Coordinates of C-alpha atoms in Angstrom, one line a residue:
Chain A
M1363 CA -174.0 -48.2 -144.7
A1364 CA -172.7 -45.7 -142.3
L1365 CA -168.9 -45.6 -141.8
T1366 CA -167.5 -44.9 -138.4
V1367 CA -164.5 -42.7 -138.5
Q1368 CA -162.3 -43.0 -135.5
S1369 CA -159.6 -40.6 -134.6
S1370 CA -157.4 -40.2 -131.6
A1371 CA -159.5 -37.3 -130.5
A1372 CA -162.6 -39.3 -130.2
E1373 CA -163.5 -40.5 -126.7
H1374 CA -164.3 -44.2 -126.6
D1375 CA -167.2 -45.4 -124.6
Y1376 CA -165.4 -48.1 -122.6
R1377 CA -168.6 -49.0 -120.8
H1378 CA -170.0 -50.1 -124.1
L1379 CA -166.9 -51.7 -125.4
V1380 CA -166.4 -53.8 -122.2
Q1381 CA -169.7 -55.4 -121.2
D1382 CA -170.3 -57.9 -118.4
D1383 CA -170.0 -60.9 -120.6
R1384 CA -168.3 -59.7 -123.8
I1385 CA -165.8 -57.2 -125.1
H1386 CA -165.3 -55.6 -128.5
G1387 CA -162.4 -56.7 -130.6
S1388 CA -161.4 -53.2 -131.5
L1389 CA -160.0 -52.9 -128.0
Y1390 CA -157.1 -55.0 -129.2
T1391 CA -156.4 -53.2 -132.5
D1392 CA -157.5 -49.5 -132.3
P1393 CA -154.4 -47.2 -131.9
A1394 CA -156.5 -44.7 -130.0
V1395 CA -157.4 -47.3 -127.4
F1396 CA -153.7 -48.1 -127.1
A1397 CA -152.9 -44.4 -126.5
D1398 CA -155.6 -44.2 -123.8
E1399 CA -154.1 -47.3 -122.2
M1400 CA -150.6 -45.8 -122.1
Q1401 CA -152.0 -42.9 -120.2
R1402 CA -154.7 -44.3 -117.9
I1403 CA -153.1 -47.7 -117.1
F1404 CA -149.4 -47.3 -117.6
T1405 CA -148.9 -43.6 -116.6
D1406 CA -151.7 -42.9 -114.1
G1407 CA -151.5 -46.4 -112.5
W1408 CA -148.9 -48.6 -110.8
V1409 CA -146.7 -50.7 -113.1
F1410 CA -144.3 -53.5 -112.3
V1411 CA -140.7 -52.5 -113.1
G1412 CA -138.4 -55.3 -111.7
H1413 CA -137.0 -56.9 -108.6
Q1414 CA -134.4 -55.5 -106.3
S1415 CA -132.3 -58.7 -106.6
E1416 CA -131.6 -57.8 -110.3
I1417 CA -129.4 -54.9 -109.2
P1418 CA -127.5 -56.0 -106.1
E1419 CA -124.5 -53.7 -106.4
I1420 CA -124.3 -49.9 -106.4
G1421 CA -124.4 -48.6 -110.0
D1422 CA -126.2 -51.8 -111.3
W1423 CA -129.0 -50.9 -113.7
V1424 CA -131.5 -52.7 -116.0
S1425 CA -133.4 -51.2 -118.9
R1426 CA -137.2 -51.3 -118.7
R1427 CA -140.3 -49.6 -120.0
L1428 CA -143.3 -48.2 -118.2
G1429 CA -145.8 -48.7 -120.9
T1430 CA -143.8 -47.2 -123.8
E1431 CA -141.7 -44.9 -121.6
P1432 CA -138.0 -46.2 -121.5
V1433 CA -136.6 -46.2 -118.0
L1434 CA -133.7 -47.5 -116.0
M1435 CA -134.0 -49.2 -112.6
V1436 CA -130.8 -48.3 -110.8
R1437 CA -129.2 -49.2 -107.4
N1438 CA -128.1 -45.8 -105.9
R1439 CA -125.1 -44.9 -103.8
D1440 CA -127.2 -45.1 -100.7
G1441 CA -128.5 -48.6 -101.6
A1442 CA -132.0 -47.4 -102.5
I1443 CA -133.6 -48.0 -105.9
S1444 CA -134.2 -45.3 -108.4
V1445 CA -136.3 -45.4 -111.6
V1446 CA -135.2 -42.7 -114.1
A1447 CA -136.1 -42.0 -117.7
N1448 CA -133.6 -43.6 -120.1
R1449 CA -133.5 -40.3 -122.0
C1450 CA -131.1 -37.4 -121.7
A1451 CA -132.9 -34.3 -120.3
H1452 CA -131.1 -32.2 -122.9
R1453 CA -132.0 -33.4 -126.3
G1454 CA -133.5 -36.8 -125.5
T1455 CA -130.8 -39.3 -126.5
T1456 CA -131.2 -42.8 -125.1
L1457 CA -128.6 -42.9 -122.3
C1458 CA -128.1 -46.7 -122.1
P1459 CA -129.0 -48.7 -125.2
Q1460 CA -128.1 -52.0 -123.6
N1461 CA -130.3 -54.4 -121.5
D1462 CA -128.3 -54.0 -118.3
G1463 CA -124.9 -52.8 -116.9
N1464 CA -123.1 -51.1 -114.1
N1465 CA -122.1 -47.4 -114.2
R1466 CA -120.6 -44.9 -111.9
N1467 CA -122.8 -42.3 -113.5
F1468 CA -124.7 -41.9 -116.8
R1469 CA -123.0 -39.8 -119.5
C1470 CA -124.9 -38.9 -122.6
A1471 CA -123.0 -39.8 -125.8
Y1472 CA -124.4 -36.7 -127.7
H1473 CA -123.1 -33.7 -125.7
G1474 CA -121.7 -35.3 -122.6
W1475 CA -124.3 -34.3 -120.0
T1476 CA -123.6 -36.4 -116.9
Y1477 CA -126.1 -37.6 -114.4
D1478 CA -125.7 -39.2 -111.0
L1479 CA -127.3 -42.7 -110.4
D1480 CA -130.5 -41.1 -109.1
G1481 CA -130.9 -38.9 -112.2
T1482 CA -129.5 -35.7 -110.7
L1483 CA -127.6 -33.6 -113.3
L1484 CA -124.0 -33.5 -112.2
G1485 CA -122.4 -31.4 -114.9
V1486 CA -122.6 -30.2 -118.5
P1487 CA -119.7 -29.3 -120.8
G1488 CA -119.4 -25.5 -121.3
P1489 CA -121.5 -24.5 -118.3
K1490 CA -121.2 -20.8 -118.9
G1491 CA -123.5 -21.1 -121.8
F1492 CA -126.4 -22.0 -119.6
H1493 CA -128.5 -19.7 -117.5
K1494 CA -130.8 -22.3 -116.2
D1495 CA -130.5 -24.0 -112.8
T1496 CA -129.1 -27.5 -113.5
A1497 CA -131.1 -28.7 -110.5
D1498 CA -134.1 -28.4 -112.8
L1499 CA -132.5 -30.5 -115.5
G1500 CA -132.3 -33.9 -114.0
L1501 CA -133.6 -37.0 -115.7
D1502 CA -137.4 -37.4 -115.7
R1503 CA -138.6 -39.6 -112.8
P1504 CA -141.9 -41.3 -112.0
G1505 CA -143.9 -39.6 -109.4
Q1506 CA -143.9 -42.6 -107.2
V1507 CA -141.6 -45.7 -106.8
D1508 CA -142.2 -48.3 -104.1
D1509 CA -141.6 -52.0 -103.6
Y1510 CA -143.2 -54.9 -101.9
R1511 CA -140.9 -57.7 -100.8
G1512 CA -138.4 -56.6 -103.4
F1513 CA -140.9 -56.3 -106.3
V1514 CA -140.5 -52.7 -107.5
F1515 CA -143.4 -50.8 -109.0
A1516 CA -143.6 -47.2 -110.4
N1517 CA -146.4 -44.8 -111.0
R1518 CA -145.4 -42.1 -113.5
S1519 CA -148.2 -39.6 -112.7
G1520 CA -147.6 -39.9 -108.9
T1521 CA -151.3 -39.7 -108.4
A1522 CA -152.3 -43.3 -108.1
G1523 CA -152.3 -43.5 -104.2
P1524 CA -150.2 -45.9 -102.2
L1525 CA -148.8 -49.1 -103.7
S1526 CA -150.5 -51.1 -100.9
D1527 CA -153.9 -49.9 -102.2
H1528 CA -153.1 -51.0 -105.8
L1529 CA -152.0 -54.4 -104.6
G1530 CA -154.9 -54.8 -102.2
A1531 CA -155.3 -58.1 -100.2
G1532 CA -155.2 -60.2 -103.3
G1533 CA -152.0 -58.8 -104.9
T1534 CA -150.3 -58.8 -101.5
D1535 CA -151.1 -62.4 -100.9
L1536 CA -149.9 -63.4 -104.4
I1537 CA -146.5 -61.7 -103.9
D1538 CA -146.3 -63.2 -100.4
R1539 CA -146.9 -66.7 -101.7
T1540 CA -144.3 -66.2 -104.5
S1541 CA -141.7 -64.7 -102.2
D1542 CA -142.2 -67.5 -99.6
M1543 CA -141.1 -70.1 -102.1
S1544 CA -137.6 -68.9 -101.2
P1545 CA -136.3 -70.1 -97.8
S1546 CA -134.8 -66.6 -97.3
G1547 CA -138.2 -65.0 -97.9
S1548 CA -136.8 -63.1 -100.9
V1549 CA -136.6 -64.5 -104.4
R1550 CA -133.6 -63.8 -106.7
L1551 CA -134.0 -62.9 -110.4
S1552 CA -130.4 -63.4 -111.5
A1553 CA -130.7 -66.0 -114.3
G1554 CA -131.3 -63.4 -117.0
W1555 CA -134.5 -62.4 -118.9
I1556 CA -135.6 -63.8 -122.3
G1557 CA -138.0 -61.9 -124.4
Q1558 CA -140.6 -63.4 -126.7
R1559 CA -141.8 -61.0 -129.4
I1560 CA -145.4 -61.6 -130.4
D1561 CA -147.4 -59.9 -133.1
S1562 CA -150.5 -59.4 -131.0
N1563 CA -152.0 -56.9 -128.6
W1564 CA -150.6 -56.9 -125.0
K1565 CA -154.0 -57.7 -123.4
M1566 CA -154.1 -61.1 -125.0
W1567 CA -151.3 -62.1 -122.5
P1568 CA -153.1 -61.4 -119.2
E1569 CA -155.9 -63.3 -120.9
S1570 CA -154.0 -66.3 -122.3
D1571 CA -151.7 -66.6 -119.2
H1572 CA -154.8 -66.9 -117.0
D1573 CA -157.1 -69.0 -119.2
G1574 CA -157.9 -72.4 -117.7
Y1575 CA -160.1 -73.4 -120.6
H1576 CA -157.6 -73.6 -123.5
L1577 CA -155.1 -76.1 -122.3
N1578 CA -156.7 -79.2 -123.9
F1579 CA -156.7 -77.6 -127.3
T1580 CA -153.9 -75.0 -127.5
H1581 CA -151.5 -77.3 -125.7
A1582 CA -152.8 -80.6 -127.1
S1583 CA -149.3 -81.3 -128.6
M1584 CA -147.7 -81.3 -125.2
A1585 CA -150.3 -83.6 -123.7
R1586 CA -149.5 -86.0 -126.5
A1587 CA -145.7 -85.6 -126.4
V1588 CA -145.5 -85.8 -122.6
P1589 CA -148.6 -87.5 -121.3
D1590 CA -147.7 -87.2 -117.6
T1591 CA -147.0 -83.5 -117.0
Y1592 CA -148.5 -82.1 -113.8
Y1593 CA -150.9 -80.0 -115.9
D1594 CA -152.8 -83.3 -116.5
E1595 CA -154.2 -83.6 -113.1
I1596 CA -154.8 -79.9 -112.5
V1597 CA -156.5 -78.8 -115.6
M1598 CA -156.5 -81.4 -118.4
T1599 CA -159.3 -83.4 -116.7
G1600 CA -162.9 -83.2 -117.5
E1601 CA -165.1 -80.2 -116.8
E1602 CA -166.4 -81.4 -113.5
A1603 CA -163.3 -83.4 -112.3
S1604 CA -160.8 -80.7 -111.6
E1605 CA -160.5 -79.3 -108.1
S1606 CA -158.6 -76.2 -109.4
A1607 CA -160.2 -72.8 -109.3
T1608 CA -160.1 -69.6 -111.3
R1609 CA -160.1 -66.4 -109.2
A1610 CA -160.5 -62.7 -109.8
Y1611 CA -159.4 -60.3 -107.0
D1612 CA -160.2 -56.7 -106.5
G1613 CA -158.0 -54.5 -108.6
G1614 CA -157.8 -56.7 -111.7
H1615 CA -155.4 -59.3 -110.1
L1616 CA -156.1 -62.8 -111.3
E1617 CA -155.2 -66.4 -110.4
L1618 CA -155.5 -69.9 -111.7
D1619 CA -155.5 -71.6 -108.4
F1620 CA -154.1 -75.2 -108.7
R1621 CA -153.6 -75.8 -104.9
R1622 CA -156.5 -78.1 -104.4
S1623 CA -155.6 -80.3 -107.3
Y1624 CA -152.1 -81.3 -106.4
T1625 CA -152.0 -84.9 -105.2
A1626 CA -148.4 -84.9 -103.9
E1627 CA -146.0 -82.5 -102.3
L1628 CA -143.7 -80.8 -104.8
A1629 CA -145.9 -81.9 -107.8
W1630 CA -145.5 -78.3 -109.1
L1631 CA -141.7 -78.9 -109.2
G1632 CA -142.1 -82.3 -110.9
T1633 CA -140.0 -84.0 -108.3
T1634 CA -140.0 -85.6 -104.8
R1635 CA -138.5 -84.5 -101.5
E1636 CA -135.5 -86.8 -101.8
K1637 CA -134.3 -85.0 -104.9
V1638 CA -134.4 -81.5 -103.3
A1639 CA -133.9 -82.4 -99.7
D1640 CA -131.7 -79.3 -99.0
Y1641 CA -134.5 -77.0 -100.3
C1642 CA -137.2 -78.7 -98.2
E1643 CA -135.1 -78.6 -95.0
A1644 CA -134.3 -75.0 -95.6
L1645 CA -138.0 -74.2 -95.9
E1646 CA -138.7 -76.0 -92.7
G1647 CA -135.8 -74.2 -91.0
S1648 CA -137.1 -70.8 -92.1
Y1649 CA -140.9 -71.2 -91.8
G1650 CA -141.4 -74.2 -89.4
A1651 CA -142.7 -77.6 -90.3
E1652 CA -146.4 -76.6 -90.8
K1653 CA -146.0 -73.6 -93.1
A1654 CA -143.2 -75.4 -95.0
K1655 CA -145.5 -78.3 -95.6
T1656 CA -148.1 -75.9 -97.0
I1657 CA -145.5 -74.3 -99.3
M1658 CA -144.4 -77.7 -100.5
W1659 CA -147.9 -78.9 -101.3
D1660 CA -149.4 -75.6 -102.6
G1661 CA -146.4 -74.5 -104.7
P1662 CA -146.2 -71.0 -106.2
P1663 CA -149.2 -69.0 -107.5
H1664 CA -150.0 -68.7 -111.2
A1665 CA -151.3 -65.2 -111.2
L1666 CA -151.4 -61.7 -112.7
V1667 CA -150.8 -58.5 -110.7
F1668 CA -152.5 -55.9 -112.8
P1669 CA -151.5 -54.9 -115.4
N1670 CA -148.1 -56.3 -116.4
L1671 CA -146.7 -58.7 -113.7
F1672 CA -147.3 -62.4 -114.4
L1673 CA -146.3 -64.5 -111.4
A1674 CA -145.8 -67.6 -113.6
E1675 CA -145.3 -70.2 -110.9
M1676 CA -141.5 -70.5 -110.7
N1677 CA -141.0 -67.8 -113.3
I1678 CA -141.6 -64.1 -113.3
A1679 CA -142.8 -62.6 -116.5
R1680 CA -143.3 -59.0 -117.6
I1681 CA -145.9 -58.1 -120.3
E1682 CA -144.5 -55.2 -122.3
P1683 CA -146.7 -53.4 -124.8
I1684 CA -144.7 -52.1 -127.8
S1685 CA -147.6 -51.0 -130.1
P1686 CA -151.2 -52.1 -130.6
G1687 CA -150.0 -55.1 -132.5
V1688 CA -146.7 -56.0 -130.9
T1689 CA -146.0 -57.2 -127.4
V1690 CA -142.9 -58.6 -125.7
H1691 CA -143.4 -61.3 -123.1
H1692 CA -140.3 -61.3 -120.9
H1693 CA -139.5 -64.1 -118.4
T1694 CA -136.9 -65.1 -116.0
P1695 CA -136.7 -68.2 -113.7
L1696 CA -137.6 -67.5 -110.1
L1697 CA -134.6 -68.6 -108.1
V1698 CA -134.6 -69.2 -104.4
E1699 CA -132.0 -68.3 -101.7
G1700 CA -131.0 -69.9 -98.5
T1701 CA -130.4 -73.4 -99.9
D1702 CA -127.9 -75.1 -102.3
E1703 CA -127.9 -74.2 -106.0
S1704 CA -129.1 -77.6 -107.2
V1705 CA -132.8 -76.6 -106.9
N1706 CA -132.0 -73.4 -108.9
R1707 CA -130.5 -75.5 -111.7
R1708 CA -133.7 -77.5 -111.8
L1709 CA -135.7 -74.3 -111.9
V1710 CA -133.7 -73.0 -114.9
L1711 CA -134.3 -76.2 -116.8
Q1712 CA -138.0 -76.1 -115.9
S1713 CA -138.2 -72.5 -117.1
E1714 CA -136.5 -73.3 -120.4
A1715 CA -139.2 -75.9 -121.1
A1716 CA -142.2 -73.8 -120.2
M1717 CA -141.4 -70.2 -121.2
G1718 CA -140.0 -68.3 -124.2
P1719 CA -139.9 -68.5 -128.0
A1720 CA -138.5 -72.0 -128.2
S1721 CA -140.5 -73.5 -125.3
F1722 CA -143.1 -76.2 -125.3
F1723 CA -146.0 -74.0 -124.2
L1724 CA -145.7 -70.3 -125.0
T1725 CA -145.0 -71.0 -128.7
D1726 CA -148.5 -72.3 -129.2
D1727 CA -150.0 -69.5 -127.1
A1728 CA -148.1 -67.0 -129.3
V1729 CA -149.6 -68.3 -132.6
I1730 CA -153.1 -68.4 -131.1
A1731 CA -152.7 -64.7 -130.0
E1732 CA -151.3 -63.7 -133.4
R1733 CA -154.3 -65.4 -135.1
M1734 CA -156.7 -63.6 -132.8
H1735 CA -155.1 -60.3 -133.5
R1736 CA -155.3 -60.8 -137.2
A1737 CA -158.9 -61.6 -137.0
F1738 CA -159.7 -58.2 -135.3
E1739 CA -157.4 -56.0 -137.4
G1740 CA -160.4 -54.6 -139.3
A1741 CA -162.6 -54.4 -136.3
A1742 CA -164.4 -51.0 -135.9
A1743 CA -166.9 -50.5 -133.1
G1744 CA -170.2 -51.9 -134.4
D1745 CA -172.3 -55.0 -134.2
D1746 CA -169.6 -57.4 -135.4
G1747 CA -166.4 -58.5 -133.8
W1748 CA -167.4 -59.2 -130.2
V1749 CA -165.4 -61.5 -127.9
D1750 CA -167.6 -63.8 -125.8
L1751 CA -166.5 -64.1 -122.2
S1752 CA -169.6 -65.5 -120.7
R1753 CA -168.3 -69.0 -119.7
G1754 CA -169.3 -69.8 -116.1
I1755 CA -170.8 -66.4 -115.4
E1756 CA -173.9 -68.1 -113.8
R1757 CA -171.9 -70.4 -111.5
E1758 CA -169.2 -68.2 -110.1
H1759 CA -169.2 -67.2 -106.5
I1760 CA -168.0 -64.2 -104.5
E1761 CA -166.2 -65.0 -101.3
D1762 CA -163.9 -62.8 -99.2
G1763 CA -163.8 -60.0 -101.8
Q1764 CA -162.8 -62.4 -104.6
R1765 CA -164.8 -64.0 -107.4
W1766 CA -164.0 -67.6 -108.1
S1767 CA -165.3 -70.5 -110.2
D1768 CA -164.4 -73.7 -112.0
I1769 CA -160.8 -73.7 -113.5
T1770 CA -162.2 -73.6 -117.0
D1771 CA -164.5 -70.6 -116.4
E1772 CA -163.7 -67.2 -117.8
T1773 CA -163.9 -65.6 -114.4
T1774 CA -160.2 -64.5 -114.7
N1775 CA -160.8 -62.9 -118.1
R1776 CA -163.9 -61.1 -116.9
G1777 CA -162.0 -59.9 -113.8
F1778 CA -159.3 -58.4 -116.0
W1779 CA -161.7 -56.7 -118.3
H1780 CA -164.1 -55.4 -115.7
H1781 CA -161.2 -53.7 -113.8
Y1782 CA -159.9 -52.5 -117.2
R1783 CA -163.3 -50.9 -117.8
D1784 CA -163.2 -49.2 -114.5
V1785 CA -159.7 -47.8 -115.1
M1786 CA -160.4 -46.8 -118.8
A1787 CA -163.7 -45.2 -118.0
C1788 CA -162.0 -43.5 -115.0
V1789 CA -164.3 -45.0 -112.4
V1790 CA -161.2 -45.9 -110.4
G1791 CA -157.8 -44.4 -110.5
S1792 CA -156.4 -41.0 -110.2
R1793 CA -157.9 -39.1 -113.2
P1794 CA -160.9 -37.0 -112.8
N1795 CA -164.2 -38.6 -113.9
S1796 CA -164.4 -36.4 -117.1
H1797 CA -163.7 -39.4 -119.4
A1798 CA -166.7 -41.3 -118.3
Chain B
M372 CA -108.0 -74.9 -136.6
A373 CA -107.4 -78.6 -137.5
T374 CA -106.3 -80.3 -140.7
V375 CA -108.1 -83.4 -141.8
D376 CA -107.7 -85.5 -145.0
E377 CA -109.8 -84.5 -148.0
P378 CA -112.3 -87.5 -147.8
T379 CA -112.9 -86.6 -144.1
R380 CA -113.5 -83.0 -145.0
R381 CA -115.9 -83.9 -147.7
D382 CA -117.8 -86.2 -145.3
I383 CA -118.0 -83.4 -142.7
E384 CA -119.3 -80.8 -145.1
A385 CA -121.8 -83.2 -146.6
F386 CA -123.1 -83.9 -143.0
V387 CA -123.5 -80.2 -142.2
Y388 CA -125.4 -79.6 -145.4
L389 CA -127.6 -82.7 -144.9
E390 CA -128.4 -81.7 -141.3
A391 CA -129.4 -78.2 -142.5
R392 CA -131.6 -79.5 -145.3
L393 CA -133.4 -82.0 -143.1
A394 CA -134.1 -79.1 -140.6
D395 CA -135.3 -76.8 -143.4
E396 CA -137.7 -79.4 -144.6
S397 CA -139.0 -80.3 -141.1
R398 CA -138.0 -84.0 -141.7
Y399 CA -137.9 -84.6 -138.0
D400 CA -137.4 -88.4 -137.9
E401 CA -134.5 -88.2 -140.4
W402 CA -133.0 -85.3 -138.5
E403 CA -133.2 -87.1 -135.2
A404 CA -131.5 -90.1 -136.7
L405 CA -128.4 -88.0 -137.1
V406 CA -127.9 -87.4 -133.3
T407 CA -126.0 -89.5 -130.7
D408 CA -127.5 -90.7 -127.4
D409 CA -125.6 -88.0 -125.6
M410 CA -126.7 -85.1 -127.9
H411 CA -126.8 -81.6 -126.5
Y412 CA -128.7 -79.0 -128.5
W413 CA -128.1 -75.4 -127.2
V414 CA -129.3 -72.0 -128.3
P415 CA -127.8 -69.7 -125.7
F416 CA -128.8 -66.1 -124.7
G417 CA -125.8 -64.0 -125.9
P418 CA -122.5 -65.7 -126.6
G419 CA -122.4 -69.3 -125.6
D420 CA -119.5 -68.9 -123.2
Y421 CA -121.4 -69.9 -120.0
E422 CA -122.2 -73.2 -118.5
P423 CA -125.7 -74.2 -119.7
G424 CA -128.2 -74.2 -116.9
T425 CA -126.4 -71.6 -114.8
R426 CA -128.5 -68.9 -116.6
V427 CA -131.5 -69.2 -118.8
S428 CA -131.1 -70.2 -122.5
Y429 CA -133.6 -70.3 -125.4
I430 CA -132.9 -74.0 -125.8
N431 CA -130.8 -76.3 -123.6
D432 CA -131.9 -79.8 -124.6
N433 CA -130.3 -83.0 -123.4
R434 CA -131.2 -86.1 -125.5
A435 CA -134.4 -86.7 -123.6
R436 CA -135.7 -83.2 -123.9
L437 CA -134.7 -83.1 -127.6
G438 CA -136.8 -86.3 -128.0
T439 CA -139.8 -84.5 -126.4
R440 CA -139.3 -81.5 -128.7
I441 CA -139.3 -83.8 -131.8
R442 CA -142.3 -85.8 -130.6
Q443 CA -144.2 -82.5 -130.0
L444 CA -143.4 -81.3 -133.6
A445 CA -144.5 -84.7 -134.9
T446 CA -147.9 -84.6 -133.2
G447 CA -149.5 -82.6 -136.0
V448 CA -151.3 -80.4 -133.5
H449 CA -148.3 -78.2 -132.4
H450 CA -149.9 -75.0 -133.6
A451 CA -146.6 -73.1 -133.6
Q452 CA -145.5 -75.3 -136.5
D453 CA -148.9 -76.3 -137.9
P454 CA -148.3 -76.1 -140.8
P455 CA -144.5 -76.2 -140.6
S456 CA -142.7 -73.0 -141.6
S457 CA -141.3 -73.0 -145.1
M458 CA -137.5 -72.5 -144.6
R459 CA -134.2 -72.4 -146.5
R460 CA -130.9 -71.7 -144.9
V461 CA -127.5 -71.0 -146.5
V462 CA -124.6 -72.5 -144.6
S463 CA -121.1 -71.2 -145.3
N464 CA -117.6 -70.5 -143.8
I465 CA -117.3 -74.1 -142.7
E466 CA -114.1 -74.6 -140.6
I467 CA -112.9 -77.6 -138.8
L468 CA -112.0 -76.2 -135.4
S469 CA -110.6 -79.3 -133.9
A470 CA -110.1 -83.0 -134.6
E471 CA -109.4 -85.4 -131.8
G472 CA -109.7 -89.1 -132.4
D473 CA -113.2 -89.7 -133.7
E474 CA -114.5 -86.3 -132.8
F475 CA -114.6 -83.1 -134.8
E476 CA -115.7 -79.6 -133.9
I477 CA -117.1 -77.7 -136.8
G478 CA -117.8 -74.0 -137.1
S479 CA -120.1 -72.5 -139.7
N480 CA -122.2 -69.4 -140.4
F481 CA -125.8 -69.5 -141.5
V482 CA -128.6 -67.3 -142.8
L483 CA -132.1 -68.7 -142.6
Y484 CA -135.2 -67.4 -144.2
E485 CA -138.4 -68.5 -142.6
H486 CA -141.9 -68.0 -143.9
A487 CA -143.9 -68.0 -140.7
V488 CA -147.1 -69.2 -142.2
Q489 CA -148.9 -70.1 -139.0
A490 CA -150.4 -66.7 -138.3
T491 CA -148.6 -63.6 -139.6
G492 CA -147.2 -64.7 -143.0
H493 CA -144.1 -62.8 -142.2
L494 CA -140.7 -63.6 -143.8
R495 CA -138.4 -63.9 -140.8
L496 CA -134.6 -63.7 -141.0
W497 CA -132.4 -65.7 -138.7
A498 CA -128.6 -65.5 -138.7
G499 CA -125.9 -66.8 -136.6
R500 CA -123.0 -69.2 -136.0
A501 CA -123.4 -73.0 -135.5
T502 CA -120.9 -75.1 -133.8
H503 CA -121.3 -78.8 -134.4
R504 CA -119.5 -81.6 -132.5
L505 CA -119.5 -84.6 -134.9
R506 CA -118.4 -88.1 -134.0
R507 CA -117.4 -90.9 -136.4
T508 CA -119.4 -94.0 -135.6
P509 CA -119.8 -97.4 -137.4
D510 CA -122.9 -95.9 -139.0
G511 CA -121.0 -92.8 -140.3
L512 CA -120.8 -89.3 -138.8
R513 CA -123.3 -88.4 -136.1
M514 CA -123.9 -85.2 -134.2
A515 CA -123.1 -85.1 -130.5
A516 CA -123.7 -81.4 -130.0
K517 CA -125.1 -78.4 -131.8
K518 CA -124.7 -74.9 -130.5
V519 CA -126.5 -72.0 -132.3
E520 CA -125.4 -68.5 -131.4
L521 CA -127.9 -66.1 -133.0
V522 CA -126.5 -62.6 -133.9
N523 CA -129.5 -61.0 -132.2
S524 CA -130.1 -63.3 -129.3
T525 CA -130.0 -60.5 -126.7
S526 CA -133.1 -58.9 -128.3
P527 CA -136.6 -60.4 -128.0
L528 CA -137.1 -63.1 -130.6
P529 CA -140.3 -64.3 -132.3
N530 CA -141.3 -68.0 -132.1
L531 CA -138.5 -70.4 -132.6
P532 CA -140.3 -73.8 -132.4
F533 CA -138.5 -75.4 -135.4
I534 CA -135.0 -77.0 -135.4
I535 CA -132.5 -74.2 -136.0

């Protein structure tokens, strides 16, 4: 029997590991694959960082990671947003070990180097000992930072092209529909983030979060404990009965589209107009009766903006890779502005039920992902250990640049992996085609 | 800090130990029988010094949602607790923080060892402070509120689907 020896120097054949209807399990567990991902997806591509509403005041900052690179998202003196490395340019000490805060400037605890909010080096103790120009010793910064409707993205390499190309028509529409849930047109992420640590590879989360096939089994306990959740009518029906759709957009963006299944307005909020009258009137005041009606019936999207932003209906989630076998799934309720706070209280309660380590849904998804990860820990590229993703491949359709099918079909999963293959094999993206 | 007579103190301590043991052993029905109709079960993010619902918490259950939580655990198909974690907690530093009429507020510290048998087999360590609000009823002491402030609640946590 031949043994395959893998090293980080070996170049993986991603066109073989990601096939049209199956992928190889070593993609979850191989440290060399993880290293390639941190470069090609999380350094060379656009990554979601956070939302402008998280840092409303000058000096506000939150701690984030671009892949495994620690960064701070900061509100500058001029009101603009900076993303800077959370690492002193001198000897590399973490500048801000907390989750969030407000600073006039950033001073390193080790030797006192001090940086302005945008990462410019302001001063060093004992400056006569330095011959270098301090202008060259600011904090590392991503090559590109941009936002769309307050959703801030960064591209470390600076070579990924404009954010609008990354989002494309699909990602733009998904963020529009999310932002339009707020009568002000801008959501507010101010209720805090909760992180769920899962002992699985990060890619199981774009998969699980957009899998319309698992609900009857993975979440059977919720169906039994609460038989009348709105998920019943949108996905827990028979194979042919659901009107919901699964969609894959260009660029690896995905959606479980429940819009055609809702049988009442505000079904996605589990309530009626009378209970949230202020909110409904504010939507009508902002958007007019017709568009407000569409918003109230359709609700928010359930979608992935590749690679790490999960528009989780009335939550926003970030998928954060820690190592090949550890991921943190962060979430915060999506709050709305331009109406009274009662609807936001309802959204916090709904978030606490659905998301996080003590919730009714993601706890079961976490255990399933951990079981999957364990099952592939010994996987080396070979004939065994493939993941079948063929469901619905014969009945999906292409329409307006998007691929869609029955809600239980693996169109979303294939959409994720096929884009992943293009990025990892450098068919798309900023790197030269030498990896292919 | 409040002073109560010795029989009352013994009753209170016995209640806190019983509540812990029933939770450790995933005896959901017996645990649920300890709570009042207005029970609030809260695991805040950070110190529990904010009004629940104004920002997101790990758990913020009123009596109805706590009922759902226990029904889900009892289905037998809640994978996150199938099989239930093997758990033992040590409860200590019990103090009676207040005593007003029939209600008592109790503070205690705990260390909980959890064997997460569902997937990883990891031994997980949970530590924190519990604040119980107990009420004397004709059926004995009952629990009207339990707040659990984990020492590491501001860092990402693994699955917490059991009663802590």
